[in-house]
Amino acid sequence: MAEGLRERKKRETKQRISDIATGLFLERGFAAVTIAEIAEAADVSVNTVYNYFPAKEDLFLDRMDGVTQRLARMIRGRDKGESAADAVLRELRQDIGAVSPAYGLMDGFDAFMRVIDDAPTLKARLFHVQHQVHDAVVAVLREETGASDDDPLPLLVGGQLAWIENAVVGYITREMTAGRKATTVSREALALLDEIEELLGEKVLGYAVRD
């Protein structure tokens, strides 16, 4: 279904508010910027800001919904004969090899992370996102395999798959905030993924193979 005019305007307004807020946060820090200042800069009311973003943290981490479901989408979209782990490793290699900004492989990522490091509430939100990623992976593994609620395998395998992404993202974040080039970090992260795959057992690598 094509996007209607009303929906497009709402999407564009939300994106404009987010972009303006992010610019202010990068310039002055998260704590120093108020919602009222963001509303004024975006030429909207404070209530409008809150209608789109219920919490101040949502203005800076407005794409986290996509992050929390990213691994689950990879697993749901796995190919015939491919396991959940194979799908995750394949897509991570594809995105990181393409130097995707979605994994922090971009200019200015160090400034983005400095804002987070200086804001305890943003760090807490990211910690919560990690738990959401894990829960989403476990849920999709139970759904895809038909495992019962008392079967521990989805929990154990899901923990391993969430760890893979977390380990690689953590490496990229550390190297990018050190001022290194995205293309170099991308190559090194791919090598790290190879090492991670060698550490995984057959029960993890062979779990939830699509018929």
PDB file of C-alpha atoms in Angstrom:
ATOM      1  CA  MET A   1       0.000   0.000   0.000  1.00  0.00           C
ATOM      2  CA  ALA A   2       1.341   3.413  -0.984  1.00  0.00           C
ATOM      3  CA  GLU A   3       2.105   5.875   1.790  1.00  0.00           C
ATOM      4  CA  GLY A   4      -0.576   8.540   2.103  1.00  0.00           C
ATOM      5  CA  LEU A   5       0.099  12.255   2.337  1.00  0.00           C
ATOM      6  CA  ARG A   6      -0.771  12.376   6.056  1.00  0.00           C
ATOM      7  CA  GLU A   7       1.508   9.457   6.874  1.00  0.00           C
ATOM      8  CA  ARG A   8       4.348  10.930   4.835  1.00  0.00           C
ATOM      9  CA  LYS A   9       4.093  14.291   6.584  1.00  0.00           C
ATOM     10  CA  LYS A  10       4.080  12.610   9.990  1.00  0.00           C
ATOM     11  CA  ARG A  11       7.131  10.543   9.066  1.00  0.00           C
ATOM     12  CA  GLU A  12       8.964  13.592   7.751  1.00  0.00           C
ATOM     13  CA  THR A  13       8.107  15.612  10.872  1.00  0.00           C
ATOM     14  CA  LYS A  14       9.327  12.838  13.137  1.00  0.00           C
ATOM     15  CA  GLN A  15      12.576  12.536  11.180  1.00  0.00           C
ATOM     16  CA  ARG A  16      13.142  16.309  11.219  1.00  0.00           C
ATOM     17  CA  ILE A  17      12.662  16.475  14.992  1.00  0.00           C
ATOM     18  CA  SER A  18      15.031  13.540  15.475  1.00  0.00           C
ATOM     19  CA  ASP A  19      17.694  15.009  13.192  1.00  0.00           C
ATOM     20  CA  ILE A  20      17.548  18.408  14.895  1.00  0.00           C
ATOM     21  CA  ALA A  21      17.690  16.829  18.349  1.00  0.00           C
ATOM     22  CA  THR A  22      20.646  14.659  17.389  1.00  0.00           C
ATOM     23  CA  GLY A  23      22.529  17.682  16.085  1.00  0.00           C
ATOM     24  CA  LEU A  24      21.944  19.555  19.350  1.00  0.00           C
ATOM     25  CA  PHE A  25      23.001  16.542  21.430  1.00  0.00           C
ATOM     26  CA  LEU A  26      26.196  16.132  19.412  1.00  0.00           C
ATOM     27  CA  GLU A  27      26.979  19.824  19.772  1.00  0.00           C
ATOM     28  CA  ARG A  28      26.192  20.322  23.455  1.00  0.00           C
ATOM     29  CA  GLY A  29      25.725  16.927  25.085  1.00  0.00           C
ATOM     30  CA  PHE A  30      22.583  15.028  26.020  1.00  0.00           C
ATOM     31  CA  ALA A  31      21.956  16.518  29.470  1.00  0.00           C
ATOM     32  CA  ALA A  32      22.462  20.121  28.359  1.00  0.00           C
ATOM     33  CA  VAL A  33      19.674  20.100  25.766  1.00  0.00           C
ATOM     34  CA  THR A  34      16.031  20.417  26.831  1.00  0.00           C
ATOM     35  CA  ILE A  35      12.894  19.215  25.065  1.00  0.00           C
ATOM     36  CA  ALA A  36      11.725  22.831  24.897  1.00  0.00           C
ATOM     37  CA  GLU A  37      14.881  23.809  22.991  1.00  0.00           C
ATOM     38  CA  ILE A  38      14.407  20.930  20.576  1.00  0.00           C
ATOM     39  CA  ALA A  39      10.783  21.912  19.983  1.00  0.00           C
ATOM     40  CA  GLU A  40      11.747  25.519  19.319  1.00  0.00           C
ATOM     41  CA  ALA A  41      14.513  24.531  16.902  1.00  0.00           C
ATOM     42  CA  ALA A  42      12.147  22.197  15.058  1.00  0.00           C
ATOM     43  CA  ASP A  43       9.346  24.811  15.054  1.00  0.00           C
ATOM     44  CA  VAL A  44       6.886  22.473  16.789  1.00  0.00           C
ATOM     45  CA  SER A  45       5.284  22.382  20.235  1.00  0.00           C
ATOM     46  CA  VAL A  46       6.702  20.465  23.185  1.00  0.00           C
ATOM     47  CA  ASN A  47       3.607  18.259  23.086  1.00  0.00           C
ATOM     48  CA  THR A  48       4.326  17.408  19.455  1.00  0.00           C
ATOM     49  CA  VAL A  49       7.828  16.265  20.384  1.00  0.00           C
ATOM     50  CA  TYR A  50       6.429  14.024  23.112  1.00  0.00           C
ATOM     51  CA  ASN A  51       3.762  12.670  20.760  1.00  0.00           C
ATOM     52  CA  TYR A  52       6.498  11.311  18.532  1.00  0.00           C
ATOM     53  CA  PHE A  53       9.084  10.572  21.211  1.00  0.00           C
ATOM     54  CA  PRO A  54       7.684   9.602  24.657  1.00  0.00           C
ATOM     55  CA  ALA A  55      11.105   9.917  26.334  1.00  0.00           C
ATOM     56  CA  LYS A  56      14.075  12.171  25.702  1.00  0.00           C
ATOM     57  CA  GLU A  57      16.273   9.111  25.108  1.00  0.00           C
ATOM     58  CA  ASP A  58      14.030   8.140  22.180  1.00  0.00           C
ATOM     59  CA  LEU A  59      15.169  11.264  20.335  1.00  0.00           C
ATOM     60  CA  PHE A  60      18.778  10.070  20.238  1.00  0.00           C
ATOM     61  CA  LEU A  61      18.168   6.328  20.022  1.00  0.00           C
ATOM     62  CA  ASP A  62      15.202   6.512  17.675  1.00  0.00           C
ATOM     63  CA  ARG A  63      16.256   3.535  15.542  1.00  0.00           C
ATOM     64  CA  MET A  64      16.537   0.998  18.340  1.00  0.00           C
ATOM     65  CA  ASP A  65      13.333  -0.834  17.358  1.00  0.00           C
ATOM     66  CA  GLY A  66      15.117  -2.015  14.254  1.00  0.00           C
ATOM     67  CA  VAL A  67      18.122  -3.104  16.309  1.00  0.00           C
ATOM     68  CA  THR A  68      16.108  -5.158  18.783  1.00  0.00           C
ATOM     69  CA  GLN A  69      14.510  -7.197  15.986  1.00  0.00           C
ATOM     70  CA  ARG A  70      17.534  -7.390  13.682  1.00  0.00           C
ATOM     71  CA  LEU A  71      18.742 -10.870  14.666  1.00  0.00           C
ATOM     72  CA  ALA A  72      15.200 -12.214  14.820  1.00  0.00           C
ATOM     73  CA  ARG A  73      14.621 -11.024  11.239  1.00  0.00           C
ATOM     74  CA  MET A  74      17.831 -12.739  10.130  1.00  0.00           C
ATOM     75  CA  ILE A  75      16.662 -16.011  11.649  1.00  0.00           C
ATOM     76  CA  ARG A  76      13.162 -15.784  10.160  1.00  0.00           C
ATOM     77  CA  GLY A  77      14.665 -15.079   6.743  1.00  0.00           C
ATOM     78  CA  ARG A  78      17.164 -17.950   6.729  1.00  0.00           C
ATOM     79  CA  ASP A  79      17.434 -20.013   3.558  1.00  0.00           C
ATOM     80  CA  LYS A  80      16.375 -23.608   3.095  1.00  0.00           C
ATOM     81  CA  GLY A  81      18.971 -25.884   4.695  1.00  0.00           C
ATOM     82  CA  GLU A  82      20.425 -22.979   6.670  1.00  0.00           C
ATOM     83  CA  SER A  83      20.555 -22.940  10.461  1.00  0.00           C
ATOM     84  CA  ALA A  84      19.811 -19.935  12.645  1.00  0.00           C
ATOM     85  CA  ALA A  85      23.519 -19.434  13.367  1.00  0.00           C
ATOM     86  CA  ASP A  86      24.437 -19.765   9.682  1.00  0.00           C
ATOM     87  CA  ALA A  87      21.917 -17.057   8.800  1.00  0.00           C
ATOM     88  CA  VAL A  88      23.173 -14.704  11.502  1.00  0.00           C
ATOM     89  CA  LEU A  89      26.820 -15.193  10.517  1.00  0.00           C
ATOM     90  CA  ARG A  90      26.032 -14.775   6.816  1.00  0.00           C
ATOM     91  CA  GLU A  91      24.106 -11.533   7.269  1.00  0.00           C
ATOM     92  CA  LEU A  92      26.588 -10.086   9.714  1.00  0.00           C
ATOM     93  CA  ARG A  93      29.387 -10.758   7.237  1.00  0.00           C
ATOM     94  CA  GLN A  94      27.356  -9.193   4.448  1.00  0.00           C
ATOM     95  CA  ASP A  95      26.545  -6.003   6.373  1.00  0.00           C
ATOM     96  CA  ILE A  96      29.964  -5.566   7.945  1.00  0.00           C
ATOM     97  CA  GLY A  97      31.700  -6.344   4.671  1.00  0.00           C
ATOM     98  CA  ALA A  98      29.589  -3.602   3.084  1.00  0.00           C
ATOM     99  CA  VAL A  99      30.831  -1.173   5.798  1.00  0.00           C
ATOM    100  CA  SER A 100      27.279  -0.610   6.982  1.00  0.00           C
ATOM    101  CA  PRO A 101      26.601   2.452   9.166  1.00  0.00           C
ATOM    102  CA  ALA A 102      24.041   0.291  10.997  1.00  0.00           C
ATOM    103  CA  TYR A 103      26.995  -1.287  12.813  1.00  0.00           C
ATOM    104  CA  GLY A 104      28.810   1.953  13.558  1.00  0.00           C
ATOM    105  CA  LEU A 105      31.073   1.797  10.506  1.00  0.00           C
ATOM    106  CA  MET A 106      30.790   5.479   9.612  1.00  0.00           C
ATOM    107  CA  ASP A 107      32.454   8.843  10.075  1.00  0.00           C
ATOM    108  CA  GLY A 108      31.298  10.611  13.220  1.00  0.00           C
ATOM    109  CA  PHE A 109      30.506   7.453  15.178  1.00  0.00           C
ATOM    110  CA  ASP A 110      33.016   8.468  17.848  1.00  0.00           C
ATOM    111  CA  ALA A 111      31.043  11.678  18.481  1.00  0.00           C
ATOM    112  CA  PHE A 112      27.814   9.676  18.698  1.00  0.00           C
ATOM    113  CA  MET A 113      29.328   7.348  21.302  1.00  0.00           C
ATOM    114  CA  ARG A 114      30.737  10.252  23.333  1.00  0.00           C
ATOM    115  CA  VAL A 115      27.199  11.540  23.817  1.00  0.00           C
ATOM    116  CA  ILE A 116      26.161   8.115  25.117  1.00  0.00           C
ATOM    117  CA  ASP A 117      29.192   7.737  27.373  1.00  0.00           C
ATOM    118  CA  ASP A 118      28.379  11.042  29.042  1.00  0.00           C
ATOM    119  CA  ALA A 119      24.696  10.189  29.603  1.00  0.00           C
ATOM    120  CA  PRO A 120      23.881   7.424  32.139  1.00  0.00           C
ATOM    121  CA  THR A 121      20.276   7.189  30.954  1.00  0.00           C
ATOM    122  CA  LEU A 122      21.392   6.508  27.379  1.00  0.00           C
ATOM    123  CA  LYS A 123      23.800   3.809  28.558  1.00  0.00           C
ATOM    124  CA  ALA A 124      21.000   2.255  30.586  1.00  0.00           C
ATOM    125  CA  ARG A 125      18.757   2.290  27.518  1.00  0.00           C
ATOM    126  CA  LEU A 126      21.401   0.497  25.451  1.00  0.00           C
ATOM    127  CA  PHE A 127      21.775  -2.124  28.182  1.00  0.00           C
ATOM    128  CA  HIS A 128      18.024  -2.660  28.045  1.00  0.00           C
ATOM    129  CA  VAL A 129      18.192  -2.974  24.249  1.00  0.00           C
ATOM    130  CA  GLN A 130      20.691  -5.819  24.606  1.00  0.00           C
ATOM    131  CA  HIS A 131      18.187  -7.709  26.751  1.00  0.00           C
ATOM    132  CA  GLN A 132      15.459  -7.041  24.190  1.00  0.00           C
ATOM    133  CA  VAL A 133      17.674  -8.446  21.421  1.00  0.00           C
ATOM    134  CA  HIS A 134      18.213 -11.627  23.431  1.00  0.00           C
ATOM    135  CA  ASP A 135      14.523 -12.007  24.253  1.00  0.00           C
ATOM    136  CA  ALA A 136      13.528 -11.492  20.601  1.00  0.00           C
ATOM    137  CA  VAL A 137      15.994 -14.157  19.443  1.00  0.00           C
ATOM    138  CA  VAL A 138      14.810 -16.683  22.034  1.00  0.00           C
ATOM    139  CA  ALA A 139      11.191 -16.018  21.097  1.00  0.00           C
ATOM    140  CA  VAL A 140      11.776 -16.517  17.380  1.00  0.00           C
ATOM    141  CA  LEU A 141      13.763 -19.719  17.981  1.00  0.00           C
ATOM    142  CA  ARG A 142      10.888 -21.159  20.006  1.00  0.00           C
ATOM    143  CA  GLU A 143       8.463 -20.094  17.303  1.00  0.00           C
ATOM    144  CA  GLU A 144      10.518 -21.482  14.430  1.00  0.00           C
ATOM    145  CA  THR A 145      11.358 -24.824  16.083  1.00  0.00           C
ATOM    146  CA  GLY A 146       8.123 -25.379  17.964  1.00  0.00           C
ATOM    147  CA  ALA A 147      10.118 -25.826  21.179  1.00  0.00           C
ATOM    148  CA  SER A 148       8.155 -25.950  24.415  1.00  0.00           C
ATOM    149  CA  ASP A 149       8.481 -23.267  27.070  1.00  0.00           C
ATOM    150  CA  ASP A 150      10.515 -25.601  29.278  1.00  0.00           C
ATOM    151  CA  ASP A 151      12.986 -26.543  26.518  1.00  0.00           C
ATOM    152  CA  PRO A 152      16.303 -24.837  27.419  1.00  0.00           C
ATOM    153  CA  LEU A 153      17.828 -24.994  23.921  1.00  0.00           C
ATOM    154  CA  PRO A 154      16.244 -21.800  22.510  1.00  0.00           C
ATOM    155  CA  LEU A 155      17.462 -19.933  25.590  1.00  0.00           C
ATOM    156  CA  LEU A 156      20.994 -21.319  25.312  1.00  0.00           C
ATOM    157  CA  VAL A 157      21.330 -20.970  21.542  1.00  0.00           C
ATOM    158  CA  GLY A 158      19.667 -17.561  21.599  1.00  0.00           C
ATOM    159  CA  GLY A 159      22.191 -16.395  24.153  1.00  0.00           C
ATOM    160  CA  GLN A 160      25.035 -17.485  21.885  1.00  0.00           C
ATOM    161  CA  LEU A 161      23.586 -15.745  18.828  1.00  0.00           C
ATOM    162  CA  ALA A 162      22.984 -12.518  20.740  1.00  0.00           C
ATOM    163  CA  TRP A 163      26.547 -12.743  22.062  1.00  0.00           C
ATOM    164  CA  ILE A 164      27.941 -13.013  18.521  1.00  0.00           C
ATOM    165  CA  GLU A 165      26.388  -9.714  17.478  1.00  0.00           C
ATOM    166  CA  ASN A 166      27.210  -8.043  20.789  1.00  0.00           C
ATOM    167  CA  ALA A 167      30.866  -9.091  20.585  1.00  0.00           C
ATOM    168  CA  VAL A 168      31.295  -7.824  17.029  1.00  0.00           C
ATOM    169  CA  VAL A 169      29.448  -4.556  17.687  1.00  0.00           C
ATOM    170  CA  GLY A 170      31.528  -4.057  20.825  1.00  0.00           C
ATOM    171  CA  TYR A 171      34.739  -4.519  18.835  1.00  0.00           C
ATOM    172  CA  ILE A 172      33.612  -2.120  16.112  1.00  0.00           C
ATOM    173  CA  THR A 173      32.532   0.463  18.676  1.00  0.00           C
ATOM    174  CA  ARG A 174      35.854   0.338  20.498  1.00  0.00           C
ATOM    175  CA  GLU A 175      37.921   0.636  17.318  1.00  0.00           C
ATOM    176  CA  MET A 176      35.789   3.340  15.719  1.00  0.00           C
ATOM    177  CA  THR A 177      35.820   5.483  18.867  1.00  0.00           C
ATOM    178  CA  ALA A 178      39.603   5.191  18.779  1.00  0.00           C
ATOM    179  CA  GLY A 179      39.493   7.072  15.471  1.00  0.00           C
ATOM    180  CA  ARG A 180      40.298   4.217  13.112  1.00  0.00           C
ATOM    181  CA  LYS A 181      39.106   3.944   9.503  1.00  0.00           C
ATOM    182  CA  ALA A 182      35.817   2.161   8.894  1.00  0.00           C
ATOM    183  CA  THR A 183      37.182   0.044   6.036  1.00  0.00           C
ATOM    184  CA  THR A 184      40.028  -1.238   8.212  1.00  0.00           C
ATOM    185  CA  VAL A 185      37.753  -1.990  11.140  1.00  0.00           C
ATOM    186  CA  SER A 186      35.361  -3.766   8.769  1.00  0.00           C
ATOM    187  CA  ARG A 187      38.099  -6.155   7.602  1.00  0.00           C
ATOM    188  CA  GLU A 188      39.182  -6.854  11.169  1.00  0.00           C
ATOM    189  CA  ALA A 189      35.601  -7.440  12.308  1.00  0.00           C
ATOM    190  CA  LEU A 190      35.162 -10.007   9.536  1.00  0.00           C
ATOM    191  CA  ALA A 191      38.265 -11.822  10.779  1.00  0.00           C
ATOM    192  CA  LEU A 192      36.811 -11.716  14.292  1.00  0.00           C
ATOM    193  CA  LEU A 193      33.610 -13.328  13.008  1.00  0.00           C
ATOM    194  CA  ASP A 194      35.683 -16.176  11.555  1.00  0.00           C
ATOM    195  CA  GLU A 195      37.294 -16.722  14.947  1.00  0.00           C
ATOM    196  CA  ILE A 196      33.916 -16.618  16.676  1.00  0.00           C
ATOM    197  CA  GLU A 197      32.503 -19.234  14.306  1.00  0.00           C
ATOM    198  CA  GLU A 198      35.366 -21.571  15.173  1.00  0.00           C
ATOM    199  CA  LEU A 199      34.415 -21.300  18.851  1.00  0.00           C
ATOM    200  CA  LEU A 200      30.804 -22.349  18.303  1.00  0.00           C
ATOM    201  CA  GLY A 201      29.801 -25.956  18.894  1.00  0.00           C
ATOM    202  CA  GLU A 202      27.854 -28.098  16.460  1.00  0.00           C
ATOM    203  CA  LYS A 203      24.685 -27.896  18.561  1.00  0.00           C
ATOM    204  CA  VAL A 204      24.646 -24.135  18.068  1.00  0.00           C
ATOM    205  CA  LEU A 205      25.744 -24.174  14.430  1.00  0.00           C
ATOM    206  CA  GLY A 206      23.209 -26.860  13.551  1.00  0.00           C
ATOM    207  CA  TYR A 207      20.212 -25.573  15.486  1.00  0.00           C
ATOM    208  CA  ALA A 208      16.956 -24.580  13.780  1.00  0.00           C
ATOM    209  CA  VAL A 209      17.881 -25.680  10.258  1.00  0.00           C
ATOM    210  CA  ARG A 210      15.128 -24.703   7.828  1.00  0.00           C
ATOM    211  CA  ASP A 211      13.567 -27.717   6.100  1.00  0.00           C
TER     212      ASP A 211
END
